[in-house]
Coordinates of C-alpha atoms in Angstrom, one line a residue:
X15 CA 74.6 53.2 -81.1
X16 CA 74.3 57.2 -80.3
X17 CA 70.4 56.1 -78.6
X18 CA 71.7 52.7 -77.5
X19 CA 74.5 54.5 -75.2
X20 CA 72.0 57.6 -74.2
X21 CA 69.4 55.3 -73.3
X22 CA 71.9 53.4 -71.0
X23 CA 73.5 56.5 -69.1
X24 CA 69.8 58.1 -68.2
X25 CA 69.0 54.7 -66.3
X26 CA 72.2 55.2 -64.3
X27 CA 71.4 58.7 -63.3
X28 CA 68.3 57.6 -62.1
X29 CA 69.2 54.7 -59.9
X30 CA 71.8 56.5 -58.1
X31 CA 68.8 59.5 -57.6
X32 CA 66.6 56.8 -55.6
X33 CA 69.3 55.9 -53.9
X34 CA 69.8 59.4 -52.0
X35 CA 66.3 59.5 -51.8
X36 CA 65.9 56.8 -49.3
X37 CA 69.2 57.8 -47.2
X38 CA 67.3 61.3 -46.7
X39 CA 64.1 59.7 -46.0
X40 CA 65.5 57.1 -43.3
X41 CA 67.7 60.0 -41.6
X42 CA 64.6 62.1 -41.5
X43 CA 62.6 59.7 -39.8
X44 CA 64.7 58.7 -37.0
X45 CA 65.5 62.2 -36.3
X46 CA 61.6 62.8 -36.2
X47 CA 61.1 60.3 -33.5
X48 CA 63.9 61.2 -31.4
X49 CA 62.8 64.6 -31.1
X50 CA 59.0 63.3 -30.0
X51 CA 60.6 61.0 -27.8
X52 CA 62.9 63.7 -26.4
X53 CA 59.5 66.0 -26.4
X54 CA 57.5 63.4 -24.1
X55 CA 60.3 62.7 -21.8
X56 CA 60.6 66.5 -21.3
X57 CA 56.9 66.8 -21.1
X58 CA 56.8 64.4 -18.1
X59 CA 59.5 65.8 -16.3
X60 CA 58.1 69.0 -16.1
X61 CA 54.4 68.1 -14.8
X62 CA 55.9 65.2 -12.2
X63 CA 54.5 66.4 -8.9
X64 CA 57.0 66.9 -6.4
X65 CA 56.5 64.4 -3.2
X66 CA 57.5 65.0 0.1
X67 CA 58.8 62.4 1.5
X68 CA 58.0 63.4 5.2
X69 CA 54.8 62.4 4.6
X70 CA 52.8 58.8 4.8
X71 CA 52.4 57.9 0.8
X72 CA 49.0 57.7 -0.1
X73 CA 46.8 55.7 -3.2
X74 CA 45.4 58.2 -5.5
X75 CA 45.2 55.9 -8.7
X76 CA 42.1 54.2 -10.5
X77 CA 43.9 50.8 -9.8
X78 CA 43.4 51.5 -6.2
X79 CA 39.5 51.7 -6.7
X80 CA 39.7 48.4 -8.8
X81 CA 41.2 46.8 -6.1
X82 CA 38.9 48.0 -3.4
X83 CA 35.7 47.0 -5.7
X84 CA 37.1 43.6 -5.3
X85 CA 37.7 43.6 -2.2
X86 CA 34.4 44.7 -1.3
X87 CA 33.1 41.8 -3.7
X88 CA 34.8 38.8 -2.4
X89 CA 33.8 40.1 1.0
X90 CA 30.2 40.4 0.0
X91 CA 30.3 37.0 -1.6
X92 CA 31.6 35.2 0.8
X93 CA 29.2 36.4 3.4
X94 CA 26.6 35.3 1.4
X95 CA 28.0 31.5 1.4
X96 CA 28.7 31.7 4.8
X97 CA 25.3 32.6 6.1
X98 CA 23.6 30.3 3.6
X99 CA 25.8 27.2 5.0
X100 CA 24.5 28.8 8.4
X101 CA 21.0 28.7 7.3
X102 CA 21.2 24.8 5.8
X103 CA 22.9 23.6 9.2
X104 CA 19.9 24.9 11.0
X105 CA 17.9 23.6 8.8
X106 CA 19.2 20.2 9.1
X107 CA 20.0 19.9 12.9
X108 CA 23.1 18.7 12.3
X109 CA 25.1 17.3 15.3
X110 CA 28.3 19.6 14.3
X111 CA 27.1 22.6 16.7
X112 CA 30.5 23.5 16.4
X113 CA 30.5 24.2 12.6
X114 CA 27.4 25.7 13.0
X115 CA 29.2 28.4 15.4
X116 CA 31.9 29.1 12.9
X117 CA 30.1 29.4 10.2
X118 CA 27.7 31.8 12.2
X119 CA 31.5 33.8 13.7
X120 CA 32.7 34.0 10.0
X121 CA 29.5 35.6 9.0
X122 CA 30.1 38.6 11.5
X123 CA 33.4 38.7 11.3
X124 CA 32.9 39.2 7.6
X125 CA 30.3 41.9 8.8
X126 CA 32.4 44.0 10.5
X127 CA 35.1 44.2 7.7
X128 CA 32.6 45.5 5.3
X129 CA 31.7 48.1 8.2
X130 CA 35.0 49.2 8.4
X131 CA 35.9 52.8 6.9
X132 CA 38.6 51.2 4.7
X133 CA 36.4 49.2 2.9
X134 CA 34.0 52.0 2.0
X135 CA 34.2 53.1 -1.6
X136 CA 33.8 56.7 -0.6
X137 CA 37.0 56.7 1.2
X138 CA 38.6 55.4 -1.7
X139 CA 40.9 58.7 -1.8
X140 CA 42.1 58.9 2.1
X141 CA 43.4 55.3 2.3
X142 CA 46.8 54.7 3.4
X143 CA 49.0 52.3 1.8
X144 CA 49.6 50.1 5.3
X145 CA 46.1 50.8 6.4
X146 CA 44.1 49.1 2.8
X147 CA 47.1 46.3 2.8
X148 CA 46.3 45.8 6.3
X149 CA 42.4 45.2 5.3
X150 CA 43.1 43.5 2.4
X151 CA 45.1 40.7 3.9
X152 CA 42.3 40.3 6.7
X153 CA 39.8 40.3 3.6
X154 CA 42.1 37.8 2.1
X155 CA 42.2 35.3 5.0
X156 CA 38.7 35.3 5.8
X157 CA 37.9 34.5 2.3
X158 CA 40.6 31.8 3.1
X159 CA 38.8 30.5 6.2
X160 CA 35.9 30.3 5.0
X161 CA 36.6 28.5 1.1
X162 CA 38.3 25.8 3.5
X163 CA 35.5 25.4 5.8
X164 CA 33.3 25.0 2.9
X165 CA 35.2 22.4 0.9
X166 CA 35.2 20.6 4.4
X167 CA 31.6 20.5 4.9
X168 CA 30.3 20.4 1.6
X169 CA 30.2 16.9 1.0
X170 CA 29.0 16.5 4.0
X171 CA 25.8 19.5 3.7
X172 CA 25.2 17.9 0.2
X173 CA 24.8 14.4 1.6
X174 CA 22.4 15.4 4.6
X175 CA 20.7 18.0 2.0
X176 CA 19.8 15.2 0.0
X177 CA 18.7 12.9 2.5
X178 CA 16.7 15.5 3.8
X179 CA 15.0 15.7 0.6
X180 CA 14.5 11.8 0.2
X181 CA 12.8 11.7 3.7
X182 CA 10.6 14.4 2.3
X183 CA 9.8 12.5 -0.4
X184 CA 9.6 9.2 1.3
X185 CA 6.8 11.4 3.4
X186 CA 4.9 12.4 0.3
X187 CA 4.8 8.7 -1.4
X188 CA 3.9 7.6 2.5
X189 CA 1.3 10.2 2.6
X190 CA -0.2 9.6 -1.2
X191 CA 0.2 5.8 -0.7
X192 CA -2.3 5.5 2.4
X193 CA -4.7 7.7 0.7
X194 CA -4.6 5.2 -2.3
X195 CA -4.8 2.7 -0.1
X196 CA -8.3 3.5 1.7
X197 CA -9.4 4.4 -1.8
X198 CA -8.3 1.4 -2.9
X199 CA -10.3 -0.9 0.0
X200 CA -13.5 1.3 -0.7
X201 CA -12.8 0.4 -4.3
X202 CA -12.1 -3.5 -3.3
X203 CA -15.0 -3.6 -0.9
X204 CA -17.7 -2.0 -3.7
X205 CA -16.1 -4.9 -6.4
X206 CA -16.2 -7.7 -4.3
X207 CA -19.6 -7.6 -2.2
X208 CA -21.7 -6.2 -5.9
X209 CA -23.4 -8.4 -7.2
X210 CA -22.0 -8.9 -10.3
X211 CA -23.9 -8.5 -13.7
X212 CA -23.3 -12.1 -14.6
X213 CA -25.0 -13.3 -11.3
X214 CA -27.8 -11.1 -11.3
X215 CA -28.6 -11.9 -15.2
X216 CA -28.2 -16.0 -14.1
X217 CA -30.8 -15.4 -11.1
X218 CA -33.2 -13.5 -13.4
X219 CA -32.6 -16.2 -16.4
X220 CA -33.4 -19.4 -13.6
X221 CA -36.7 -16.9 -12.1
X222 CA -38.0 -16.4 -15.4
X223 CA -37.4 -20.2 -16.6
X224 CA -39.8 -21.1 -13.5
X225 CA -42.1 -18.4 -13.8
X226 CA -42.8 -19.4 -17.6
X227 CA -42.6 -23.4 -16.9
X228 CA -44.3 -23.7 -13.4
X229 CA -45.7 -27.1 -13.5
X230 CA -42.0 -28.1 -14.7
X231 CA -40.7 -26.9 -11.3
X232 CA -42.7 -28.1 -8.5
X233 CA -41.6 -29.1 -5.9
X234 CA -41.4 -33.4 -6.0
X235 CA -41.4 -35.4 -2.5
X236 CA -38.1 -35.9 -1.2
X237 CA -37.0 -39.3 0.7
X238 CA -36.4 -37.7 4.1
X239 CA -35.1 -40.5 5.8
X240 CA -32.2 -40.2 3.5
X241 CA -32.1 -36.7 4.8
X242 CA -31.9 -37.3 7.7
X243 CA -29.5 -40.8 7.4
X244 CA -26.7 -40.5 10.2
X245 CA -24.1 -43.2 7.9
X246 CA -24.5 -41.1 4.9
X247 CA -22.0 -37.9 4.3
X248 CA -23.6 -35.0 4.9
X249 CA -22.8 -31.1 3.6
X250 CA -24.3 -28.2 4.8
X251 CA -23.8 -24.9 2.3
X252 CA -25.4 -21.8 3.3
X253 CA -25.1 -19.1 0.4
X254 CA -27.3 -16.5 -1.8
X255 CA -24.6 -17.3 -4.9
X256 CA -26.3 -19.9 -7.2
X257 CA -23.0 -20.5 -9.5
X258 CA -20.6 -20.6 -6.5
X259 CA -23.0 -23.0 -4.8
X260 CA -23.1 -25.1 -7.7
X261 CA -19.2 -25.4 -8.2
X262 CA -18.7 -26.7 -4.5
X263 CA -21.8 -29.2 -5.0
X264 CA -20.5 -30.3 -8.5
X265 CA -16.2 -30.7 -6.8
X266 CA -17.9 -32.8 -4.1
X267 CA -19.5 -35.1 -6.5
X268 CA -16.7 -35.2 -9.0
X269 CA -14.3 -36.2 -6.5
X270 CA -16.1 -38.2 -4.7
X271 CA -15.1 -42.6 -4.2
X272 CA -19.0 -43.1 -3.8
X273 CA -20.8 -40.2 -4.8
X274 CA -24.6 -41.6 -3.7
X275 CA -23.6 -41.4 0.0
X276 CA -23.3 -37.8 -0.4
X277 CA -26.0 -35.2 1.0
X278 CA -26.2 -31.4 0.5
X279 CA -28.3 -29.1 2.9
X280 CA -28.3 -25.7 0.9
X281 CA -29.8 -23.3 2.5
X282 CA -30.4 -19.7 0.8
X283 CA -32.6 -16.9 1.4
X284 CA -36.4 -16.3 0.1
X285 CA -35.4 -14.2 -3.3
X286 CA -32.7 -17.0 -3.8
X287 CA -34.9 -20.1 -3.3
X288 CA -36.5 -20.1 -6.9
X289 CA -33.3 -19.7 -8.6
X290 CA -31.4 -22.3 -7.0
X291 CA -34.5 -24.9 -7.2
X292 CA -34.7 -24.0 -11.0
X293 CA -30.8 -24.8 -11.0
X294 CA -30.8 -28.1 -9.3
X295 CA -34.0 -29.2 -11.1
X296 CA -32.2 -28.5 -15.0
X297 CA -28.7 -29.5 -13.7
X298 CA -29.7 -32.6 -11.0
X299 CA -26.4 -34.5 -9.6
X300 CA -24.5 -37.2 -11.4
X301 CA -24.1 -40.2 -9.8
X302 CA -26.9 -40.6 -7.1
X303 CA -25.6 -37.6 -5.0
X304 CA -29.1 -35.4 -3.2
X305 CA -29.1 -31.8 -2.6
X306 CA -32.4 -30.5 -0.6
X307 CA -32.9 -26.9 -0.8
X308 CA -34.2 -24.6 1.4
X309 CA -34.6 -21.2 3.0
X310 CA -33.6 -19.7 6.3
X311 CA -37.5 -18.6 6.6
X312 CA -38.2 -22.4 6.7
X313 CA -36.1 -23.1 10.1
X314 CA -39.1 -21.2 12.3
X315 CA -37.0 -21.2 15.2
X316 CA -34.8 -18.6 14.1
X317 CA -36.4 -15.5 15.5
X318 CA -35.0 -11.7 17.2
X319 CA -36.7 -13.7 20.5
X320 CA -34.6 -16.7 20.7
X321 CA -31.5 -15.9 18.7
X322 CA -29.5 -12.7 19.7
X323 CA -27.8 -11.5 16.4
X324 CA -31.1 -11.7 14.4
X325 CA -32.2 -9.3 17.6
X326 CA -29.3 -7.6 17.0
X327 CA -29.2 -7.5 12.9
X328 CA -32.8 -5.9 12.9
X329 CA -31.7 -2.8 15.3
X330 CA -30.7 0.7 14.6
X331 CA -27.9 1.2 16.3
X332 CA -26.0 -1.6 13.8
X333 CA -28.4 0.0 10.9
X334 CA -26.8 3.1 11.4
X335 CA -23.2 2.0 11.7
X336 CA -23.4 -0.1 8.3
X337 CA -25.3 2.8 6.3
X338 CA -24.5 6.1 7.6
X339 CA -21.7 7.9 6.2
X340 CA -20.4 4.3 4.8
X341 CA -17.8 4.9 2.7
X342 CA -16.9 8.3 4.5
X343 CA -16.1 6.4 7.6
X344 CA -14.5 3.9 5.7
X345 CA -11.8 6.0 3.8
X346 CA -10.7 7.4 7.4
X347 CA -10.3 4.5 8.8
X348 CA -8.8 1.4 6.9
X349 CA -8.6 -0.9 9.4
X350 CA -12.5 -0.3 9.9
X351 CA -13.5 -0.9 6.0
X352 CA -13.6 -4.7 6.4
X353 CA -16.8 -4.8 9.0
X354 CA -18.6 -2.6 6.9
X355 CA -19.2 -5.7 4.9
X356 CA -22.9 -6.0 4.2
X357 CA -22.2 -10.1 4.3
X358 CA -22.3 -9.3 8.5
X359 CA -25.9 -8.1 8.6
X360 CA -27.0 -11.6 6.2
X361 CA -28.5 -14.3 8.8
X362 CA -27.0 -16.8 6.3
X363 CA -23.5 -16.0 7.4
X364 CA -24.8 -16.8 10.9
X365 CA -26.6 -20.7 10.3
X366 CA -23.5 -22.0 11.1
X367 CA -24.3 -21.6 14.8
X368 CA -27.3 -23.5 14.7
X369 CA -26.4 -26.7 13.0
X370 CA -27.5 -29.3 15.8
X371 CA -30.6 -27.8 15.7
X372 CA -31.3 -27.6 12.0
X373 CA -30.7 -30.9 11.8
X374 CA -31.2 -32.6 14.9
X375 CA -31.2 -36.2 13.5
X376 CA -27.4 -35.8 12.4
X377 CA -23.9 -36.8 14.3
X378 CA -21.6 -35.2 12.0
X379 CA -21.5 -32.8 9.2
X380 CA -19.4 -31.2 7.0
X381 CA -19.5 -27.4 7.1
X382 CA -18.2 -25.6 3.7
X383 CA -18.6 -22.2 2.2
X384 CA -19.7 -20.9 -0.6
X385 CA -16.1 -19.9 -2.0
X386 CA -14.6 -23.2 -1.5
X387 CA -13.6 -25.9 -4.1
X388 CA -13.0 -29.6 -3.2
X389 CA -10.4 -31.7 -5.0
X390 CA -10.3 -34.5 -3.7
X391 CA -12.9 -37.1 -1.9
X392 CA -12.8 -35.5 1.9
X393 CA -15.1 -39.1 3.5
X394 CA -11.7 -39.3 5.2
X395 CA -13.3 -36.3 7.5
X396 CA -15.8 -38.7 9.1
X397 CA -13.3 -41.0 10.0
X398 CA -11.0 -38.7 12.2
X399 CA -11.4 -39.3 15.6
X400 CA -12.3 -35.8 17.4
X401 CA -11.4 -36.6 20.7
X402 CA -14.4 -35.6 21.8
X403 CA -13.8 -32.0 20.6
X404 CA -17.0 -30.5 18.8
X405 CA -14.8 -28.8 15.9
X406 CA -12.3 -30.2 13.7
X407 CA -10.6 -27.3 11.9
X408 CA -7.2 -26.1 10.8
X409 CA -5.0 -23.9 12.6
X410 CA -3.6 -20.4 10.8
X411 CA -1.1 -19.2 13.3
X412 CA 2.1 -18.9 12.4
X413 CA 4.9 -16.8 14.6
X414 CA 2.5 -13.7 16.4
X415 CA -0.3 -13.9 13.2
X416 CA -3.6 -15.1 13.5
X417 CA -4.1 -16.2 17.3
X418 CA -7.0 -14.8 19.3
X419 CA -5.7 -11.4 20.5
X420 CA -6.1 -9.7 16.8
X421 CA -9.2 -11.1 16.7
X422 CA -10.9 -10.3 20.5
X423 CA -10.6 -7.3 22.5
X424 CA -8.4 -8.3 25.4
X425 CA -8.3 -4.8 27.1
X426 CA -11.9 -5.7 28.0
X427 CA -11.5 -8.0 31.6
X428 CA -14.2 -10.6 30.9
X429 CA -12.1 -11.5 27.5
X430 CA -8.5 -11.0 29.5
X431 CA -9.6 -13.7 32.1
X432 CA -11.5 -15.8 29.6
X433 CA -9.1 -16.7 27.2
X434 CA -5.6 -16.7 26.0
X435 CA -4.3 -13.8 23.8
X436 CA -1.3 -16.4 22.6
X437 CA -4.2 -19.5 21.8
X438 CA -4.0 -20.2 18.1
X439 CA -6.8 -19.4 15.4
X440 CA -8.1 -21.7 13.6
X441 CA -10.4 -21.1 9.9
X442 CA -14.1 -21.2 9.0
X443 CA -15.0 -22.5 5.6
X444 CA -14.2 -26.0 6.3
X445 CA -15.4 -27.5 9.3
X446 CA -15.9 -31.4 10.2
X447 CA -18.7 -30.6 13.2
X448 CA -19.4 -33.6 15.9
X449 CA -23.5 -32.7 16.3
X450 CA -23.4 -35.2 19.5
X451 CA -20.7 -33.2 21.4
X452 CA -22.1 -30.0 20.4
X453 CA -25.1 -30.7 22.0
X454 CA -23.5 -32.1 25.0
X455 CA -21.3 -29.2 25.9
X456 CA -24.2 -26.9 24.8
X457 CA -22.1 -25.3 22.4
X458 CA -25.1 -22.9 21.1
X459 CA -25.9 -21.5 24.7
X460 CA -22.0 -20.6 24.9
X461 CA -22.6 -18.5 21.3
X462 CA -25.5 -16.8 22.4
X463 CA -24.0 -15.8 26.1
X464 CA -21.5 -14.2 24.3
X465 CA -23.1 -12.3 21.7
X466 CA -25.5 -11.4 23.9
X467 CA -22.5 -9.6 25.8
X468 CA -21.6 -8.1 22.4
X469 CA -24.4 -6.1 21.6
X470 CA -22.0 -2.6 21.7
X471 CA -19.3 -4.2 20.1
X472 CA -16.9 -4.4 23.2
X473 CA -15.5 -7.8 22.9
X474 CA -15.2 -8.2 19.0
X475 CA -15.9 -6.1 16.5
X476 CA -18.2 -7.9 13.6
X477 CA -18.1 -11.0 12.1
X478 CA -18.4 -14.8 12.5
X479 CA -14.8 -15.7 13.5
X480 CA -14.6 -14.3 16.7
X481 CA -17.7 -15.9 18.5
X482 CA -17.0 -19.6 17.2
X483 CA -13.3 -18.7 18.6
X484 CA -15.0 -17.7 21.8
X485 CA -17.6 -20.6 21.3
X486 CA -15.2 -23.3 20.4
X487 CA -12.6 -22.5 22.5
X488 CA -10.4 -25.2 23.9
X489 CA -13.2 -27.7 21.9
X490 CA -11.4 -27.9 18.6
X491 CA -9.3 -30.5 17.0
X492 CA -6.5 -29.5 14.7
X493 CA -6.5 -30.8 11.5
X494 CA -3.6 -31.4 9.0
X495 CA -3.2 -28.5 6.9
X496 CA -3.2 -30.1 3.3
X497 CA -7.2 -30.7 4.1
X498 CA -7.9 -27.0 3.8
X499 CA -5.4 -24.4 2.4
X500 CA -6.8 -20.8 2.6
X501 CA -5.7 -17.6 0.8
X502 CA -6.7 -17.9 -2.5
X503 CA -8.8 -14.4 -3.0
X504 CA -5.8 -12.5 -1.4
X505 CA -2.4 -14.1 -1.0
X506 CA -0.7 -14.0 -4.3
X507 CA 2.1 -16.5 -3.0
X508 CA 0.0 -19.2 -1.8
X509 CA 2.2 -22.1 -3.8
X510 CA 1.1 -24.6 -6.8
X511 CA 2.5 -27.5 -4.8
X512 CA 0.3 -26.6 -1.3
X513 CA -2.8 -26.3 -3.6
X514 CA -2.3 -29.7 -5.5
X515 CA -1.9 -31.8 -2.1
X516 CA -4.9 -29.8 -0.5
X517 CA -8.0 -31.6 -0.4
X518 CA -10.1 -28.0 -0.3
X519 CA -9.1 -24.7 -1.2
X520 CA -10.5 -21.5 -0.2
X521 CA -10.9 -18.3 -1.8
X522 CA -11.3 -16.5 1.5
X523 CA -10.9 -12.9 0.7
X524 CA -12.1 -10.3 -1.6
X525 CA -10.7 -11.7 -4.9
X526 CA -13.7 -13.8 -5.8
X527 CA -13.4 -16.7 -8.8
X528 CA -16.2 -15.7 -10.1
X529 CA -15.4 -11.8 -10.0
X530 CA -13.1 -10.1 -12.7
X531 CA -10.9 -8.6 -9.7
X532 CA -9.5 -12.9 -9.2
X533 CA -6.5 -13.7 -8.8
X534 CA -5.7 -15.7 -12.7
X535 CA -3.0 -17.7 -11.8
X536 CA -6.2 -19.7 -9.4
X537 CA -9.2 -19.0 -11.0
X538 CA -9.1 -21.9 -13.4
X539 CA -8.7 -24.2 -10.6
X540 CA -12.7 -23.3 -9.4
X541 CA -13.7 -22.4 -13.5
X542 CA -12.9 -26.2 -13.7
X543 CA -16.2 -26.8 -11.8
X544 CA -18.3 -24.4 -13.5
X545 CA -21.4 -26.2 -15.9
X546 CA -20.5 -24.3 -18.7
X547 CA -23.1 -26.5 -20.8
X548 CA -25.6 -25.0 -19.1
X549 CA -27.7 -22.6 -20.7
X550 CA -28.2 -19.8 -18.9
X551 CA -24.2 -19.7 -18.0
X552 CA -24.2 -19.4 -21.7
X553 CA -26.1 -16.7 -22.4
X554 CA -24.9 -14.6 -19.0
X555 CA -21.5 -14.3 -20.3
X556 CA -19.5 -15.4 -17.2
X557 CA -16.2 -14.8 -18.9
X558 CA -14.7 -18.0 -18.1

C-alpha cells in the first residue's frame, strides 16, 4: 500500500512540472520574436533615407535595370523581324510596296529608340520616372505595330516564300530534265541505229553458210518476164536488215488471197547481198510468191554524175557534219540529234526516187519499208483509182501537226512562194506509186531540181520526207487511214482497235521490233512473222 500510494503521488508531481515547463517555454518564445521584430522595424526606421520631395523622384533599384534589359530586348528583337520581313518582300517583289515601306519605317523607327539615351544601359541610374515610362510605352507600341503587321503578312510571306521555292525547284527539275533528255536521244540514237548483236551474228551465220556451201548458193536463172509482168503485184523493199526484210516478205505472203501473183524487188547493198541470197535460197516463199534480189551497185545508172544526193552523200562538207563532234553537237542541240542519223548518208534510203527507172517495164508498185508489217492482203491497192495522181499515201496532219511548214524552211522565198505552209503531210513507208504518171509529170527531174537547190541545207534539213513532199506536191492521193497506221516505235497510245482494222502497220521511229528498246505491248504483232524454225534465228538468240 505504503509504495502503491508513493508511487502514485511522484507521477503527479511530475505532470504538473511539464506543465509549467511549456507555459515558460511558449511565453519565452513570443517575447523573443517580438523583440526581433520590434529590433528590425527600428533598424529600418533609422537608416530610411530622407527624400525631398521638391525634387523629380528618380529609379535607383535593380528592378529598374531588369526592366530596361527588357526593354532593350524586345526592341532588339523586333528590329530583327522587322528588317528580315523587309529583306523577304524584296526578295519576292511583292506588289504590296506599301508594306514594304512600313516594314522598312518600323525598322528605323525601332533604330532610333535604341539610340535614344534612355534606352542605354549606362544611363540606367539618371532616368527619370516620366522620362523611362515615356520610352517604354513608345517601346511598347512599336513592338505592338509591328507583331500586328506580322500576323497580317505572314500567311501571306509564307505562301509567296514557298512558291518562290517551288518555282526554284520547278527550275532545277526543268533544268536536270533537258539535260536527261539530250542524253537520253544520244542514248536512243546509239540503241536504235547499232547494229544489234543478234543481226550482225545472223549476217555472219548466212556469209559463212555460203562461203562453206558455194555451189549450194549460186545464183539459178530467174523468169524475167515474170519480173517484169505489169498484171502481177509488185513490192519494192529497199533494206540492209535481213530479219526485218524477211518479216514484211513473209506478212505479204501470209496474207495474201493469191500469193503467186505477188513479186518482191529487194534491193540491199554489196556486204548485204550474200546474206540475204543465202536467206531466200534456205527459206524460199510458200505458195508461189518470187522475190529477186539485188544490190544498188547493179542499177549502173545511179552515179555522183547523174544523181545529186549520191554527189552530195560522197562530199565533205556532209562528211563533216555527220562525224565531227557527233554526239557533242548532238547533246546541245536536241532538235538537231535526229539528222545525225547515219540511215541519211545510206543510198538505200534514197531508191525510192528512182522507181520508174529501176523498173521501167512496171505501171504500179507497192513501196514498203523495211519496219513495216502487213496484215491483211493490200491487192486492194492496185485497184484504187489515183486520179491521175503519182502517189497514193495517207495523210498525218491533224490540228497544226505534221503539214509542210515543220518539215520545209519557209523563211527561205523559193519555199514561201512554192508551197503552202498549211498543205498536209502525208507518210513514207507505204506508198501505192502509179510508174505511168510519174514518168509523165517527170516526177524524178522535180526531185533532183530540188536537191540540187539543197546542197547547204537551206530548204530542208536531211532526210527523205521533205523532197517527195516537195516532189509530190499537189500529186498525191489520200488514202484511208486503216491502210497504214504509223507510230508503232514511238507513240505508246497508238490503240489495239486502229492496229487490228489496219491493213499495215509501221514501226516508224526509234523503237525497233527487233531491238530490245520496243515498245512490248506491239512487238509480238511483227515477232508473229519472224521464221523462228530457221536455224540461224536459233542459234543468234533473237530473244523473241
Amino acid at each position: 500500500m505504503a509504495v502503491a500510494f508513493r508511487g502514485g503521488r511522484n507521477g503527479v508531481g511530475s505532470g504538473l512540472r511539464s506543465f509549467f515547463s511549456y507555459r515558460i517555454f511558449i511565453s519565452a518564445l513570443f517575447s523573443f520574436l517580438f523583440l526581433a521584430t520590434f529590433s528590425v522595424v527600428l533598424n529600418s526606421s533609422r537608416h530610411q533615407p530622407h527624400l525631398d520631395h521638391t525634387l523629380p523622384r528618380t529609379f535607383q533599384s535593380d528592378p529598374l535595370k531588369t526592366r530596361l534589359d527588357l526593354i532593350h530586348k524586345q526592341a532588339t528583337d523586333h528590329l530583327t523581324l522587322v528588317n528580315a520581313y523587309a529583306a523577304y518582300a524584296r526578295k519576292l517583289k511583292l506588289d504590296a510596296s506599301k508594306q514594304l515601306k512600313l516594314f522598312e519605317d518600323l525598322a528605323v523607327n525601332f533604330s532610333d529608340l535604341q539610340a535614344k539615351p534612355g534606352l542605354k544601359l549606362e544611363n540606367v541610374n539618371a532616368i527619370e520616372e516620366d522620362a523611362f515610362r515615356q520610352i517604354e510605352k513608345e517601346v511598347k507600341d512599336k513592338v505592338k505595330t509591328a507583331r500586328m503587321m506580322i500576323v497580317e503578312s505572314k500567311e501571306s510571306y509564307d505562301t509567296q516564300l514557298k512558291i518562290q521555292k517551288l518555282k526554284d525547284t520547278i527550275f532545277a527539275v526543268q533544268e536536270q530534265l533537258t539535260k536527261a533528255k539530250k542524253n537520253g536521244a544520244v542514248a536512243s540514237l546509239i540503241s536504235a541505229k547499232s547494229v544489234p548483236k543478234s543481226l550482225n551474228c545472223l549476217a555472219m551465220r548466212l556469209v559463212g553458210e555460203r562461203i562453206s556451201n558455194p555451189e549450194k548458193y549460186k545464183d539459178a536463172p530467174f523468169d524475167s518476164a515474170v519480173l517484169e509482168d505489169p498484171s502481177l503485184y509488185h513490192y519494192a523493199v529497199f533494206s540492209d536488215n535481213v530479219i526485218a526484210v524477211s518479216v514484211v516478205v513473209r506478212s505479204v505472203v501470209v496474207n495474201a488471197e493469191e500469193p503467186w501473183k505477188h513479186v518482191f524487188h529487194v534491193v540491199t547493198d554489196r556486204m548485204n547481198l550474200a546474206a540475204m541470197k543465202v536467206w531466200f535460197k534456205m527459206r524460199p516463199l510458200d505458195r508461189g510468191a518470187r522475190v529477186e534480189i539485188k544490190s544498188v551497185e547493179e542499177f549502173k545508172f545511179l552515179n555522183s554524175s547523174y544523181a545529186p544526193v549520191l554527189r552530195q552523200l560522197e562530199s565533205a562538207k556532209l562528211q563533216k557534219f555527220y562525224f565531227e563532234n557527233q554526239a557533242e553537237n548532238a547533246t546541245r542541240d536536241e532538235h538537231n540529234i535526229k539528222f545525225k542519223n547515219p540511215k541519211y548518208l545510206s543510198v538505200l534510203n534514197h531508191l525510192r526516187f528512182y522507181l520508174p527507172e529501176m523498173y521501167p517495164k512496171l505501171n504500179k508498185i507497192l513501196f514498203l519499208d523495211d519496219d513495216v508489217v502487213v496484215q491483211k492482203d493490200v491487192t486492194g491497192l492496185w485497184k484504187i483509182n489515183l486520179d491521175g495522181k503519182v502517189n497514193g499515201a495517207v495523210e498525218t496532219c491533224f490540228g497544226s501537226f505534221h503539214r509542210y511548214g515543220q518539215y520545209l524552211n519557209f523563211t527561205h522565198p523559193l519555199i514561201k512562194e512554192s508551197f503552202n505552209p498549211n498543205a498536209c503531210a502525208w507518210a513514207f513507208g507505204m506508198n501505192i506509186f502509179d510508174l505511168n504518171a510519174w514518168r509523165r509529170e517527170k516526177c524524178t527531174d522535180q526531185y533532183h531540181y530540188w536537191q540540187n537547190l539543197n546542197e547547204d541545207r537551206s530548204l530542208w534539213k536531211l532526210g527523205t520526207l521533205p523532197p517527195g513532199l516537195m516532189t509530190f506536191y499537189s500529186k498525191t492521193k489520200s488514202l484511208d487511214k486503216s491502210w497504214h497506221v504509223l507510230g508503232l516505235g514511238y507513240n505508246p497510245g497508238v490503240s489495239m482497235d486502229e492496229i487490228k482494222k489496219a491493213a499495215v502497220i509501221h514501226y516508224n521511229g526509234n523503237m525497233k521490233p527487233w531491238l530490245d528498246i520496243a515498245m512490248n505491248q506491239y512487238k509480238s504483232l511483227w515477232t508473229k512473222y519472224v521464221d523462228n524454225e530457221m536455224e540461224f534465228v536459233q542459234m543468234c538468240n533473237f530473244g523473241l
